[in-house]
PDB file of C-alpha atoms in Angstrom:
ATOM      1  CA  MET A   1      13.931 -18.746  12.617  1.00  0.00           C
ATOM      2  CA  PRO A   2      11.062 -16.232  12.801  1.00  0.00           C
ATOM      3  CA  THR A   3       7.680 -17.577  11.719  1.00  0.00           C
ATOM      4  CA  MET A   4       6.289 -16.062   8.540  1.00  0.00           C
ATOM      5  CA  THR A   5       2.864 -14.671   9.393  1.00  0.00           C
ATOM      6  CA  TYR A   6       1.769 -14.161   5.774  1.00  0.00           C
ATOM      7  CA  THR A   7       0.903 -17.404   4.006  1.00  0.00           C
ATOM      8  CA  ASN A   8       0.700 -17.284   0.224  1.00  0.00           C
ATOM      9  CA  LEU A   9      -2.634 -18.925  -0.571  1.00  0.00           C
ATOM     10  CA  ALA A  10      -2.838 -18.235  -4.296  1.00  0.00           C
ATOM     11  CA  THR A  11      -1.007 -16.299  -6.998  1.00  0.00           C
ATOM     12  CA  VAL A  12      -2.556 -15.096 -10.240  1.00  0.00           C
ATOM     13  CA  LYS A  13      -0.496 -13.710 -13.094  1.00  0.00           C
ATOM     14  CA  LEU A  14      -2.621 -13.073 -16.138  1.00  0.00           C
ATOM     15  CA  THR A  15      -1.537 -14.585 -19.438  1.00  0.00           C
ATOM     16  CA  ALA A  16      -4.716 -13.343 -21.122  1.00  0.00           C
ATOM     17  CA  ALA A  17      -6.912 -10.313 -20.510  1.00  0.00           C
ATOM     18  CA  THR A  18      -9.787 -11.001 -18.163  1.00  0.00           C
ATOM     19  CA  SER A  19     -12.673  -9.036 -16.710  1.00  0.00           C
ATOM     20  CA  SER A  20     -12.426 -10.563 -13.232  1.00  0.00           C
ATOM     21  CA  ILE A  21      -9.713 -12.012 -11.054  1.00  0.00           C
ATOM     22  CA  ILE A  22     -11.295 -14.645  -8.823  1.00  0.00           C
ATOM     23  CA  PHE A  23     -10.002 -16.415  -5.749  1.00  0.00           C
ATOM     24  CA  ASP A  24     -12.300 -19.266  -4.808  1.00  0.00           C
ATOM     25  CA  SER A  25     -12.206 -22.005  -2.218  1.00  0.00           C
ATOM     26  CA  VAL A  26     -10.541 -19.581   0.179  1.00  0.00           C
ATOM     27  CA  PRO A  27      -9.227 -21.783   2.989  1.00  0.00           C
ATOM     28  CA  PHE A  28     -10.466 -21.491   6.516  1.00  0.00           C
ATOM     29  CA  GLY A  29      -8.164 -21.068   9.478  1.00  0.00           C
ATOM     30  CA  PHE A  30      -6.553 -17.647   9.157  1.00  0.00           C
ATOM     31  CA  GLY A  31      -7.359 -14.380  10.867  1.00  0.00           C
ATOM     32  CA  ASP A  32      -7.408 -11.916   7.983  1.00  0.00           C
ATOM     33  CA  LEU A  33      -6.855 -11.991   4.257  1.00  0.00           C
ATOM     34  CA  ILE A  34      -4.599  -9.675   2.287  1.00  0.00           C
ATOM     35  CA  ILE A  35      -4.723  -9.293  -1.483  1.00  0.00           C
ATOM     36  CA  VAL A  36      -1.964  -7.397  -3.305  1.00  0.00           C
ATOM     37  CA  VAL A  37      -2.826  -6.447  -6.877  1.00  0.00           C
ATOM     38  CA  GLN A  38      -0.514  -4.795  -9.380  1.00  0.00           C
ATOM     39  CA  GLY A  39      -1.586  -4.201 -12.955  1.00  0.00           C
ATOM     40  CA  THR A  40      -3.277  -2.151 -15.637  1.00  0.00           C
ATOM     41  CA  THR A  41      -6.688  -2.218 -17.292  1.00  0.00           C
ATOM     42  CA  SER A  42      -7.812  -1.857 -20.898  1.00  0.00           C
ATOM     43  CA  VAL A  43      -9.759   1.325 -20.096  1.00  0.00           C
ATOM     44  CA  SER A  44      -9.686   3.639 -17.087  1.00  0.00           C
ATOM     45  CA  GLY A  45     -12.039   2.668 -14.309  1.00  0.00           C
ATOM     46  CA  ASN A  46     -12.225   2.078 -10.590  1.00  0.00           C
ATOM     47  CA  GLY A  47     -11.417  -1.175  -8.829  1.00  0.00           C
ATOM     48  CA  ARG A  48     -14.274  -3.182  -7.333  1.00  0.00           C
ATOM     49  CA  MET A  49     -14.741  -6.300  -5.265  1.00  0.00           C
ATOM     50  CA  ARG A  50     -17.520  -8.764  -4.588  1.00  0.00           C
ATOM     51  CA  LEU A  51     -17.482 -11.496  -1.985  1.00  0.00           C
ATOM     52  CA  ASN A  52     -19.094 -14.913  -2.330  1.00  0.00           C
ATOM     53  CA  SER A  53     -20.523 -13.865  -5.722  1.00  0.00           C
ATOM     54  CA  ASP A  54     -22.892 -11.480  -3.962  1.00  0.00           C
ATOM     55  CA  SER A  55     -24.005  -8.895  -6.533  1.00  0.00           C
ATOM     56  CA  GLY A  56     -26.843  -7.581  -4.383  1.00  0.00           C
ATOM     57  CA  ASN A  57     -26.932  -4.094  -2.872  1.00  0.00           C
ATOM     58  CA  ASN A  58     -25.017  -5.171   0.203  1.00  0.00           C
ATOM     59  CA  TYR A  59     -21.880  -3.028   0.123  1.00  0.00           C
ATOM     60  CA  SER A  60     -21.263   0.414   1.612  1.00  0.00           C
ATOM     61  CA  TYR A  61     -18.016   2.333   1.279  1.00  0.00           C
ATOM     62  CA  VAL A  62     -16.200   5.587   1.841  1.00  0.00           C
ATOM     63  CA  TYR A  63     -12.996   6.732   0.234  1.00  0.00           C
ATOM     64  CA  MET A  64     -10.600   9.622   0.204  1.00  0.00           C
ATOM     65  CA  GLY A  65      -8.048  10.362  -2.427  1.00  0.00           C
ATOM     66  CA  GLY A  66      -5.642  12.857  -3.897  1.00  0.00           C
ATOM     67  CA  ASN A  67      -4.960  13.183  -7.603  1.00  0.00           C
ATOM     68  CA  GLY A  68      -1.876  15.364  -7.469  1.00  0.00           C
ATOM     69  CA  THR A  69      -3.909  18.573  -7.444  1.00  0.00           C
ATOM     70  CA  THR A  70      -6.852  18.203  -5.104  1.00  0.00           C
ATOM     71  CA  ALA A  71      -8.054  15.889  -2.360  1.00  0.00           C
ATOM     72  CA  SER A  72     -11.569  14.493  -2.316  1.00  0.00           C
ATOM     73  CA  SER A  73     -13.805  12.093  -0.464  1.00  0.00           C
ATOM     74  CA  ASN A  74     -17.016  10.297  -1.266  1.00  0.00           C
ATOM     75  CA  THR A  75     -19.304   7.632   0.093  1.00  0.00           C
ATOM     76  CA  ALA A  76     -21.996   5.221  -1.038  1.00  0.00           C
ATOM     77  CA  THR A  77     -24.542   3.200   0.913  1.00  0.00           C
ATOM     78  CA  LEU A  78     -25.704  -0.278  -0.096  1.00  0.00           C
ATOM     79  CA  ASP A  79     -24.219  -0.475  -3.553  1.00  0.00           C
ATOM     80  CA  ASN A  80     -23.694  -3.768  -5.408  1.00  0.00           C
ATOM     81  CA  TYR A  81     -19.900  -3.828  -5.035  1.00  0.00           C
ATOM     82  CA  ALA A  82     -17.153  -2.798  -2.627  1.00  0.00           C
ATOM     83  CA  ARG A  83     -14.748  -0.104  -3.850  1.00  0.00           C
ATOM     84  CA  VAL A  84     -11.068  -1.007  -3.665  1.00  0.00           C
ATOM     85  CA  SER A  85      -9.643   1.741  -5.827  1.00  0.00           C
ATOM     86  CA  ARG A  86     -10.862   4.934  -7.362  1.00  0.00           C
ATOM     87  CA  ASP A  87      -9.189   4.910 -10.749  1.00  0.00           C
ATOM     88  CA  ALA A  88      -7.265   2.080 -12.297  1.00  0.00           C
ATOM     89  CA  ASP A  89      -5.357   3.217 -15.294  1.00  0.00           C
ATOM     90  CA  THR A  90      -4.453   2.151 -18.761  1.00  0.00           C
ATOM     91  CA  GLY A  91      -0.996   2.278 -20.173  1.00  0.00           C
ATOM     92  CA  ALA A  92       2.357   1.674 -18.587  1.00  0.00           C
ATOM     93  CA  SER A  93       1.632   3.075 -15.131  1.00  0.00           C
ATOM     94  CA  PRO A  94       0.319   0.212 -13.009  1.00  0.00           C
ATOM     95  CA  LEU A  95      -2.253   0.378 -10.252  1.00  0.00           C
ATOM     96  CA  GLN A  96      -1.203  -1.073  -6.889  1.00  0.00           C
ATOM     97  CA  MET A  97      -3.879  -2.167  -4.424  1.00  0.00           C
ATOM     98  CA  ASN A  98      -3.219  -3.513  -0.938  1.00  0.00           C
ATOM     99  CA  ILE A  99      -6.531  -4.913   0.279  1.00  0.00           C
ATOM    100  CA  ASN A 100      -7.253  -6.261   3.758  1.00  0.00           C
ATOM    101  CA  ILE A 101     -10.344  -8.317   4.571  1.00  0.00           C
ATOM    102  CA  MET A 102     -10.563  -8.383   8.320  1.00  0.00           C
ATOM    103  CA  ASP A 103     -11.904 -11.411  10.249  1.00  0.00           C
ATOM    104  CA  TYR A 104     -13.038 -13.021   7.005  1.00  0.00           C
ATOM    105  CA  SER A 105     -14.176 -16.233   8.718  1.00  0.00           C
ATOM    106  CA  ALA A 106     -16.174 -14.620  11.529  1.00  0.00           C
ATOM    107  CA  THR A 107     -19.870 -15.472  11.512  1.00  0.00           C
ATOM    108  CA  ASN A 108     -20.960 -12.790  13.972  1.00  0.00           C
ATOM    109  CA  LYS A 109     -19.965  -9.671  12.066  1.00  0.00           C
ATOM    110  CA  HIS A 110     -20.207  -7.941   8.731  1.00  0.00           C
ATOM    111  CA  LYS A 111     -16.926  -7.944   6.838  1.00  0.00           C
ATOM    112  CA  THR A 112     -14.693  -4.868   6.658  1.00  0.00           C
ATOM    113  CA  ILE A 113     -12.492  -4.331   3.613  1.00  0.00           C
ATOM    114  CA  LEU A 114      -9.627  -1.833   3.856  1.00  0.00           C
ATOM    115  CA  SER A 115      -7.809  -0.818   0.712  1.00  0.00           C
ATOM    116  CA  ARG A 116      -4.853   1.388  -0.181  1.00  0.00           C
ATOM    117  CA  ALA A 117      -4.718   2.096  -3.871  1.00  0.00           C
ATOM    118  CA  ASN A 118      -1.977   3.901  -5.756  1.00  0.00           C
ATOM    119  CA  ASN A 119      -1.380   5.045  -9.305  1.00  0.00           C
ATOM    120  CA  VAL A 120       1.093   7.844 -10.010  1.00  0.00           C
ATOM    121  CA  VAL A 121      -1.072   8.976 -12.925  1.00  0.00           C
ATOM    122  CA  SER A 122      -4.504   9.064 -11.299  1.00  0.00           C
ATOM    123  CA  GLY A 123      -3.801   9.327  -7.569  1.00  0.00           C
ATOM    124  CA  THR A 124      -3.437   7.756  -4.143  1.00  0.00           C
ATOM    125  CA  GLU A 125      -6.424   6.605  -2.099  1.00  0.00           C
ATOM    126  CA  GLY A 126      -7.607   5.053   1.122  1.00  0.00           C
ATOM    127  CA  LEU A 127     -10.911   3.189   1.018  1.00  0.00           C
ATOM    128  CA  VAL A 128     -13.034   1.230   3.442  1.00  0.00           C
ATOM    129  CA  SER A 129     -16.011  -0.943   2.543  1.00  0.00           C
ATOM    130  CA  ARG A 130     -18.450  -3.053   4.520  1.00  0.00           C
ATOM    131  CA  TRP A 131     -20.063  -6.201   3.186  1.00  0.00           C
ATOM    132  CA  GLN A 132     -23.381  -6.536   4.950  1.00  0.00           C
ATOM    133  CA  SER A 133     -23.130 -10.285   5.534  1.00  0.00           C
ATOM    134  CA  THR A 134     -22.059 -12.540   8.390  1.00  0.00           C
ATOM    135  CA  ALA A 135     -21.114 -15.336   6.006  1.00  0.00           C
ATOM    136  CA  VAL A 136     -17.593 -16.711   5.898  1.00  0.00           C
ATOM    137  CA  VAL A 137     -15.722 -15.369   2.878  1.00  0.00           C
ATOM    138  CA  THR A 138     -15.081 -18.221   0.460  1.00  0.00           C
ATOM    139  CA  THR A 139     -14.814 -16.411  -2.879  1.00  0.00           C
ATOM    140  CA  ILE A 140     -13.241 -13.069  -3.789  1.00  0.00           C
ATOM    141  CA  GLU A 141     -13.803 -11.349  -7.134  1.00  0.00           C
ATOM    142  CA  ILE A 142     -11.786  -8.297  -8.161  1.00  0.00           C
ATOM    143  CA  PHE A 143     -12.904  -6.435 -11.270  1.00  0.00           C
ATOM    144  CA  ALA A 144     -12.737  -2.993 -12.842  1.00  0.00           C
ATOM    145  CA  SER A 145     -15.741  -0.780 -13.500  1.00  0.00           C
ATOM    146  CA  ALA A 146     -14.933  -0.964 -17.212  1.00  0.00           C
ATOM    147  CA  GLY A 147     -12.749  -3.054 -19.468  1.00  0.00           C
ATOM    148  CA  THR A 148     -10.469  -5.924 -18.548  1.00  0.00           C
ATOM    149  CA  TRP A 149      -7.328  -6.538 -16.558  1.00  0.00           C
ATOM    150  CA  ASP A 150      -4.324  -6.578 -18.894  1.00  0.00           C
ATOM    151  CA  ILE A 151      -1.895  -9.445 -19.474  1.00  0.00           C
ATOM    152  CA  GLY A 152       0.822  -9.357 -16.816  1.00  0.00           C
ATOM    153  CA  THR A 153      -1.478  -8.138 -14.032  1.00  0.00           C
ATOM    154  CA  THR A 154      -0.708  -9.980 -10.799  1.00  0.00           C
ATOM    155  CA  ALA A 155      -2.804 -10.680  -7.732  1.00  0.00           C
ATOM    156  CA  ILE A 156      -1.614 -12.560  -4.661  1.00  0.00           C
ATOM    157  CA  LEU A 157      -3.858 -13.768  -1.851  1.00  0.00           C
ATOM    158  CA  TYR A 158      -2.230 -14.064   1.570  1.00  0.00           C
ATOM    159  CA  GLY A 159      -3.675 -15.465   4.752  1.00  0.00           C
ATOM    160  CA  VAL A 160      -2.566 -13.778   7.940  1.00  0.00           C
ATOM    161  CA  VAL A 161      -2.070 -16.230  10.767  1.00  0.00           C
ATOM    162  CA  ALA A 162      -4.561 -15.702  13.574  1.00  0.00           C
TER     163      ALA A 162
ATOM    164  CA  MET B   1       6.518 -11.588   6.890  1.00  0.00           C
ATOM    165  CA  ARG B   2      10.200 -12.204   7.677  1.00  0.00           C
ATOM    166  CA  LEU B   3      12.558  -9.649   9.205  1.00  0.00           C
ATOM    167  CA  ILE B   4      15.524  -9.149   6.872  1.00  0.00           C
ATOM    168  CA  GLN B   5      17.456  -6.360   8.557  1.00  0.00           C
ATOM    169  CA  THR B   6      17.112  -3.561  11.095  1.00  0.00           C
ATOM    170  CA  THR B   7      19.059  -0.339  11.401  1.00  0.00           C
ATOM    171  CA  ALA B   8      18.895   1.795  14.552  1.00  0.00           C
ATOM    172  CA  LEU B   9      20.942   4.970  14.445  1.00  0.00           C
ATOM    173  CA  THR B  10      23.258   5.766  17.330  1.00  0.00           C
ATOM    174  CA  GLY B  11      24.027   9.204  15.932  1.00  0.00           C
ATOM    175  CA  SER B  12      22.637  11.547  13.290  1.00  0.00           C
ATOM    176  CA  GLN B  13      22.902  10.400   9.693  1.00  0.00           C
ATOM    177  CA  SER B  14      21.705  11.925   6.434  1.00  0.00           C
ATOM    178  CA  SER B  15      20.555   8.670   4.850  1.00  0.00           C
ATOM    179  CA  ILE B  16      19.961   5.014   5.600  1.00  0.00           C
ATOM    180  CA  VAL B  17      20.641   2.329   2.999  1.00  0.00           C
ATOM    181  CA  LEU B  18      19.100  -1.129   3.112  1.00  0.00           C
ATOM    182  CA  SER B  19      21.409  -3.146   0.901  1.00  0.00           C
ATOM    183  CA  SER B  20      21.995  -6.717  -0.261  1.00  0.00           C
ATOM    184  CA  ILE B  21      18.260  -7.355  -0.346  1.00  0.00           C
ATOM    185  CA  PRO B  22      17.663 -11.078  -0.999  1.00  0.00           C
ATOM    186  CA  GLN B  23      15.766 -11.873  -4.175  1.00  0.00           C
ATOM    187  CA  ASN B  24      13.817 -14.945  -3.112  1.00  0.00           C
ATOM    188  CA  PHE B  25      10.714 -13.226  -1.727  1.00  0.00           C
ATOM    189  CA  THR B  26       7.697 -11.549  -3.345  1.00  0.00           C
ATOM    190  CA  ASP B  27       7.116  -8.188  -1.651  1.00  0.00           C
ATOM    191  CA  LEU B  28       9.034  -5.845   0.655  1.00  0.00           C
ATOM    192  CA  VAL B  29       7.792  -3.899   3.666  1.00  0.00           C
ATOM    193  CA  VAL B  30       9.825  -1.137   5.317  1.00  0.00           C
ATOM    194  CA  LEU B  31       8.800   0.133   8.739  1.00  0.00           C
ATOM    195  CA  ILE B  32      10.266   3.462   9.813  1.00  0.00           C
ATOM    196  CA  SER B  33      10.336   5.322  13.094  1.00  0.00           C
ATOM    197  CA  ALA B  34      12.164   8.577  12.439  1.00  0.00           C
ATOM    198  CA  ARG B  35      13.017  11.929  13.893  1.00  0.00           C
ATOM    199  CA  LEU B  36      15.079  14.650  12.262  1.00  0.00           C
ATOM    200  CA  ALA B  37      18.160  16.140  13.878  1.00  0.00           C
ATOM    201  CA  SER B  38      17.121  19.704  13.041  1.00  0.00           C
ATOM    202  CA  GLY B  39      14.097  21.696  11.970  1.00  0.00           C
ATOM    203  CA  GLY B  40      10.410  21.168  12.655  1.00  0.00           C
ATOM    204  CA  SER B  41       9.564  18.468  10.148  1.00  0.00           C
ATOM    205  CA  GLY B  42      10.815  17.276   6.825  1.00  0.00           C
ATOM    206  CA  ASP B  43      10.345  15.061   3.844  1.00  0.00           C
ATOM    207  CA  LEU B  44      11.279  11.414   3.530  1.00  0.00           C
ATOM    208  CA  ILE B  45      12.952  10.706   0.206  1.00  0.00           C
ATOM    209  CA  VAL B  46      13.058   7.190  -1.239  1.00  0.00           C
ATOM    210  CA  ASP B  47      15.053   5.795  -4.146  1.00  0.00           C
ATOM    211  CA  PHE B  48      16.314   2.389  -5.248  1.00  0.00           C
ATOM    212  CA  ASN B  49      19.599   0.796  -6.273  1.00  0.00           C
ATOM    213  CA  GLY B  50      21.338   4.174  -6.029  1.00  0.00           C
ATOM    214  CA  VAL B  51      19.421   5.360  -9.102  1.00  0.00           C
ATOM    215  CA  THR B  52      17.883   8.845  -8.992  1.00  0.00           C
ATOM    216  CA  THR B  53      15.938   8.836 -12.226  1.00  0.00           C
ATOM    217  CA  ASP B  54      12.534   7.580 -13.372  1.00  0.00           C
ATOM    218  CA  LEU B  55      10.933   8.178  -9.962  1.00  0.00           C
ATOM    219  CA  SER B  56       7.564   9.834  -9.467  1.00  0.00           C
ATOM    220  CA  SER B  57       4.897  10.119  -6.792  1.00  0.00           C
ATOM    221  CA  ILE B  58       1.551  11.602  -5.840  1.00  0.00           C
ATOM    222  CA  ARG B  59       0.672  12.486  -2.262  1.00  0.00           C
ATOM    223  CA  MET B  60      -2.375  13.442  -0.298  1.00  0.00           C
ATOM    224  CA  GLY B  61      -2.190  14.608   3.281  1.00  0.00           C
ATOM    225  CA  GLY B  62      -4.183  15.804   6.226  1.00  0.00           C
ATOM    226  CA  SER B  63      -2.991  18.241   8.854  1.00  0.00           C
ATOM    227  CA  GLY B  64      -5.676  17.736  11.456  1.00  0.00           C
ATOM    228  CA  ALA B  65      -7.215  21.094  10.628  1.00  0.00           C
ATOM    229  CA  THR B  66      -9.178  20.023   7.585  1.00  0.00           C
ATOM    230  CA  GLY B  67     -10.607  16.773   6.311  1.00  0.00           C
ATOM    231  CA  GLY B  68      -7.953  16.560   3.574  1.00  0.00           C
ATOM    232  CA  SER B  69      -5.372  19.047   2.334  1.00  0.00           C
ATOM    233  CA  GLY B  70      -4.213  19.304  -1.269  1.00  0.00           C
ATOM    234  CA  SER B  71      -2.065  16.677  -2.899  1.00  0.00           C
ATOM    235  CA  SER B  72       1.018  17.231  -4.987  1.00  0.00           C
ATOM    236  CA  SER B  73       3.257  15.507  -7.451  1.00  0.00           C
ATOM    237  CA  SER B  74       6.940  15.126  -6.818  1.00  0.00           C
ATOM    238  CA  SER B  75      10.029  15.511  -9.002  1.00  0.00           C
ATOM    239  CA  ALA B  76      11.361  12.826 -11.264  1.00  0.00           C
ATOM    240  CA  THR B  77      14.371  12.083  -9.075  1.00  0.00           C
ATOM    241  CA  ALA B  78      12.721  10.821  -5.899  1.00  0.00           C
ATOM    242  CA  ILE B  79       9.643   9.385  -4.320  1.00  0.00           C
ATOM    243  CA  VAL B  80       8.808  11.924  -1.654  1.00  0.00           C
ATOM    244  CA  ASP B  81       6.739  11.546   1.473  1.00  0.00           C
ATOM    245  CA  GLN B  82       6.194  15.147   2.469  1.00  0.00           C
ATOM    246  CA  ASN B  83       6.566  16.298   6.066  1.00  0.00           C
ATOM    247  CA  SER B  84       6.400  12.777   7.416  1.00  0.00           C
ATOM    248  CA  ASN B  85       9.234  13.016   9.907  1.00  0.00           C
ATOM    249  CA  VAL B  86       9.051  15.088  13.063  1.00  0.00           C
ATOM    250  CA  GLY B  87      12.060  17.300  13.662  1.00  0.00           C
ATOM    251  CA  ALA B  88      14.261  18.461  16.488  1.00  0.00           C
ATOM    252  CA  THR B  89      11.948  21.299  17.535  1.00  0.00           C
ATOM    253  CA  VAL B  90       8.996  18.953  17.932  1.00  0.00           C
ATOM    254  CA  PHE B  91       7.976  17.595  21.354  1.00  0.00           C
ATOM    255  CA  ALA B  92      10.803  15.572  22.886  1.00  0.00           C
ATOM    256  CA  ASN B  93      10.997  11.826  22.272  1.00  0.00           C
ATOM    257  CA  THR B  94       8.356  12.037  19.548  1.00  0.00           C
ATOM    258  CA  PHE B  95       9.037  10.204  16.292  1.00  0.00           C
ATOM    259  CA  GLY B  96       7.187  10.078  12.998  1.00  0.00           C
ATOM    260  CA  SER B  97       6.203   6.732  11.478  1.00  0.00           C
ATOM    261  CA  ALA B  98       6.025   5.421   7.957  1.00  0.00           C
ATOM    262  CA  THR B  99       5.260   2.138   6.245  1.00  0.00           C
ATOM    263  CA  ILE B 100       6.473   1.411   2.726  1.00  0.00           C
ATOM    264  CA  TYR B 101       5.060  -1.529   0.743  1.00  0.00           C
ATOM    265  CA  ILE B 102       6.723  -2.636  -2.493  1.00  0.00           C
ATOM    266  CA  PRO B 103       5.100  -5.571  -4.337  1.00  0.00           C
ATOM    267  CA  ASN B 104       6.945  -7.728  -6.865  1.00  0.00           C
ATOM    268  CA  TYR B 105      10.250  -6.029  -6.041  1.00  0.00           C
ATOM    269  CA  SER B 106      12.378  -8.626  -7.826  1.00  0.00           C
ATOM    270  CA  GLY B 107      10.288  -8.771 -10.988  1.00  0.00           C
ATOM    271  CA  ASN B 108      11.121  -7.286 -14.373  1.00  0.00           C
ATOM    272  CA  SER B 109       8.317  -4.704 -14.474  1.00  0.00           C
ATOM    273  CA  SER B 110       8.282  -1.134 -13.250  1.00  0.00           C
ATOM    274  CA  LYS B 111       7.969  -0.904  -9.469  1.00  0.00           C
ATOM    275  CA  THR B 112       5.052   0.590  -7.566  1.00  0.00           C
ATOM    276  CA  VAL B 113       5.380   1.882  -4.017  1.00  0.00           C
ATOM    277  CA  SER B 114       2.754   2.607  -1.363  1.00  0.00           C
ATOM    278  CA  ILE B 115       3.670   4.823   1.601  1.00  0.00           C
ATOM    279  CA  ASP B 116       1.561   5.644   4.654  1.00  0.00           C
ATOM    280  CA  SER B 117       3.043   8.005   7.207  1.00  0.00           C
ATOM    281  CA  ASN B 118       2.218  10.257  10.103  1.00  0.00           C
ATOM    282  CA  GLY B 119       3.788  12.716  12.492  1.00  0.00           C
ATOM    283  CA  GLU B 120       2.438  14.421  15.602  1.00  0.00           C
ATOM    284  CA  ASN B 121       3.644  17.142  17.959  1.00  0.00           C
ATOM    285  CA  ASN B 122       1.850  16.580  21.247  1.00  0.00           C
ATOM    286  CA  GLY B 123      -1.373  18.101  20.012  1.00  0.00           C
ATOM    287  CA  THR B 124       0.262  21.186  18.517  1.00  0.00           C
ATOM    288  CA  SER B 125       0.327  19.848  14.992  1.00  0.00           C
ATOM    289  CA  ALA B 126      -0.131  16.574  13.168  1.00  0.00           C
ATOM    290  CA  SER B 127       0.099  15.201   9.682  1.00  0.00           C
ATOM    291  CA  GLN B 128      -0.860  12.064   7.879  1.00  0.00           C
ATOM    292  CA  ASN B 129       0.144  11.256   4.321  1.00  0.00           C
ATOM    293  CA  LEU B 130      -0.750   8.709   1.689  1.00  0.00           C
ATOM    294  CA  VAL B 131       1.767   8.439  -1.136  1.00  0.00           C
ATOM    295  CA  ALA B 132       1.691   6.581  -4.440  1.00  0.00           C
ATOM    296  CA  GLY B 133       5.141   6.072  -5.923  1.00  0.00           C
ATOM    297  CA  ARG B 134       6.608   4.492  -8.997  1.00  0.00           C
ATOM    298  CA  TRP B 135      10.099   3.626 -10.170  1.00  0.00           C
ATOM    299  CA  ALA B 136       9.846   3.165 -13.929  1.00  0.00           C
ATOM    300  CA  ASP B 137      12.760   0.754 -13.998  1.00  0.00           C
ATOM    301  CA  THR B 138      12.549  -2.967 -14.702  1.00  0.00           C
ATOM    302  CA  SER B 139      15.542  -3.851 -12.509  1.00  0.00           C
ATOM    303  CA  ALA B 140      15.082  -5.937  -9.413  1.00  0.00           C
ATOM    304  CA  ILE B 141      15.390  -3.866  -6.256  1.00  0.00           C
ATOM    305  CA  THR B 142      18.594  -4.766  -4.465  1.00  0.00           C
ATOM    306  CA  SER B 143      18.868  -1.718  -2.203  1.00  0.00           C
ATOM    307  CA  ILE B 144      16.616   0.987  -0.798  1.00  0.00           C
ATOM    308  CA  ARG B 145      17.901   4.400   0.262  1.00  0.00           C
ATOM    309  CA  LEU B 146      15.966   6.566   2.688  1.00  0.00           C
ATOM    310  CA  THR B 147      17.128  10.162   2.897  1.00  0.00           C
ATOM    311  CA  ALA B 148      15.991  13.099   4.983  1.00  0.00           C
ATOM    312  CA  GLU B 149      15.348  16.191   2.929  1.00  0.00           C
ATOM    313  CA  ALA B 150      18.291  18.265   1.763  1.00  0.00           C
ATOM    314  CA  GLY B 151      20.408  19.713   4.540  1.00  0.00           C
ATOM    315  CA  VAL B 152      18.786  17.669   7.294  1.00  0.00           C
ATOM    316  CA  SER B 153      19.810  14.403   8.975  1.00  0.00           C
ATOM    317  CA  PHE B 154      17.950  11.658  10.737  1.00  0.00           C
ATOM    318  CA  ALA B 155      18.394  11.846  14.502  1.00  0.00           C
ATOM    319  CA  ALA B 156      19.808   9.153  16.733  1.00  0.00           C
ATOM    320  CA  SER B 157      17.312   6.380  17.607  1.00  0.00           C
ATOM    321  CA  THR B 158      15.747   6.568  14.167  1.00  0.00           C
ATOM    322  CA  THR B 159      14.959   2.938  13.315  1.00  0.00           C
ATOM    323  CA  VAL B 160      14.302   1.281   9.990  1.00  0.00           C
ATOM    324  CA  SER B 161      13.306  -2.381   9.587  1.00  0.00           C
ATOM    325  CA  LEU B 162      13.060  -4.267   6.318  1.00  0.00           C
ATOM    326  CA  TYR B 163      10.664  -7.218   6.051  1.00  0.00           C
ATOM    327  CA  ALA B 164      10.067  -9.579   3.150  1.00  0.00           C
ATOM    328  CA  VAL B 165       6.800 -11.266   2.327  1.00  0.00           C
TER     329      VAL B 165
END
């Protein structure tokens, strides 16, 4: 029997609207973390992430995206959040984010966050962020730039076996 | 991530169907290595459960010439990954690649799809696509059909593997 390399560490399915989805007490012992988010928000806004409750200006990111008409790219240096999607969306069309946090338990490197974000209304995107910290990731917060995550939004945290 | 099934073509074939998908996992991942039996390159078309309605997608792509080419929306009958597969006139033994990720495939909400793909012709040309797809159907996904664009078939040695998370 092949060994499953993704371990489900936590599953969130919202039964009430919330501004932030939080995974805390992230266990040690895996190589990378993967978070898969699928849901909608109360107002349109981009998806953001903070690690270990760090709201300081310690995140830099670059993204590229296409909205069905044009392609674009942008970057920010030392902002107070990592970008994991450009535009979440309201209504019936859900946002899907596949987020990788590489080497989350390494203490000799800043943390890289890779994200693929999709919404057939607002666009498809690839994003990369860097958290300027060598700390082990123990808490992950995912929030939108405005509004709340709607009821029914799901987020699953997987650990990838090292 | 558990391997569910693998299909490797021994001859050309217009479509590949991954059927009897078990319903006791959370997400699906499809890994594709494909070449077309004719033409220079072509689209990868994706639909589910044999249903060709309520499908939509947005794509962005790069050709290697510019930082990012224009994106486009697809029709309502397919999720389309444009020009992802290298064709028969492309450098020999060269295959295009694609990864499809489908979260919550057995749930009762509409289904979202993420596709990343690329193709390359020995330095002559290259493409990379990001695709957002959606099937606005609340049915659980029990089969996935991958089709080469109209009038074209997948070439022998095209391989598709379905994994479940």
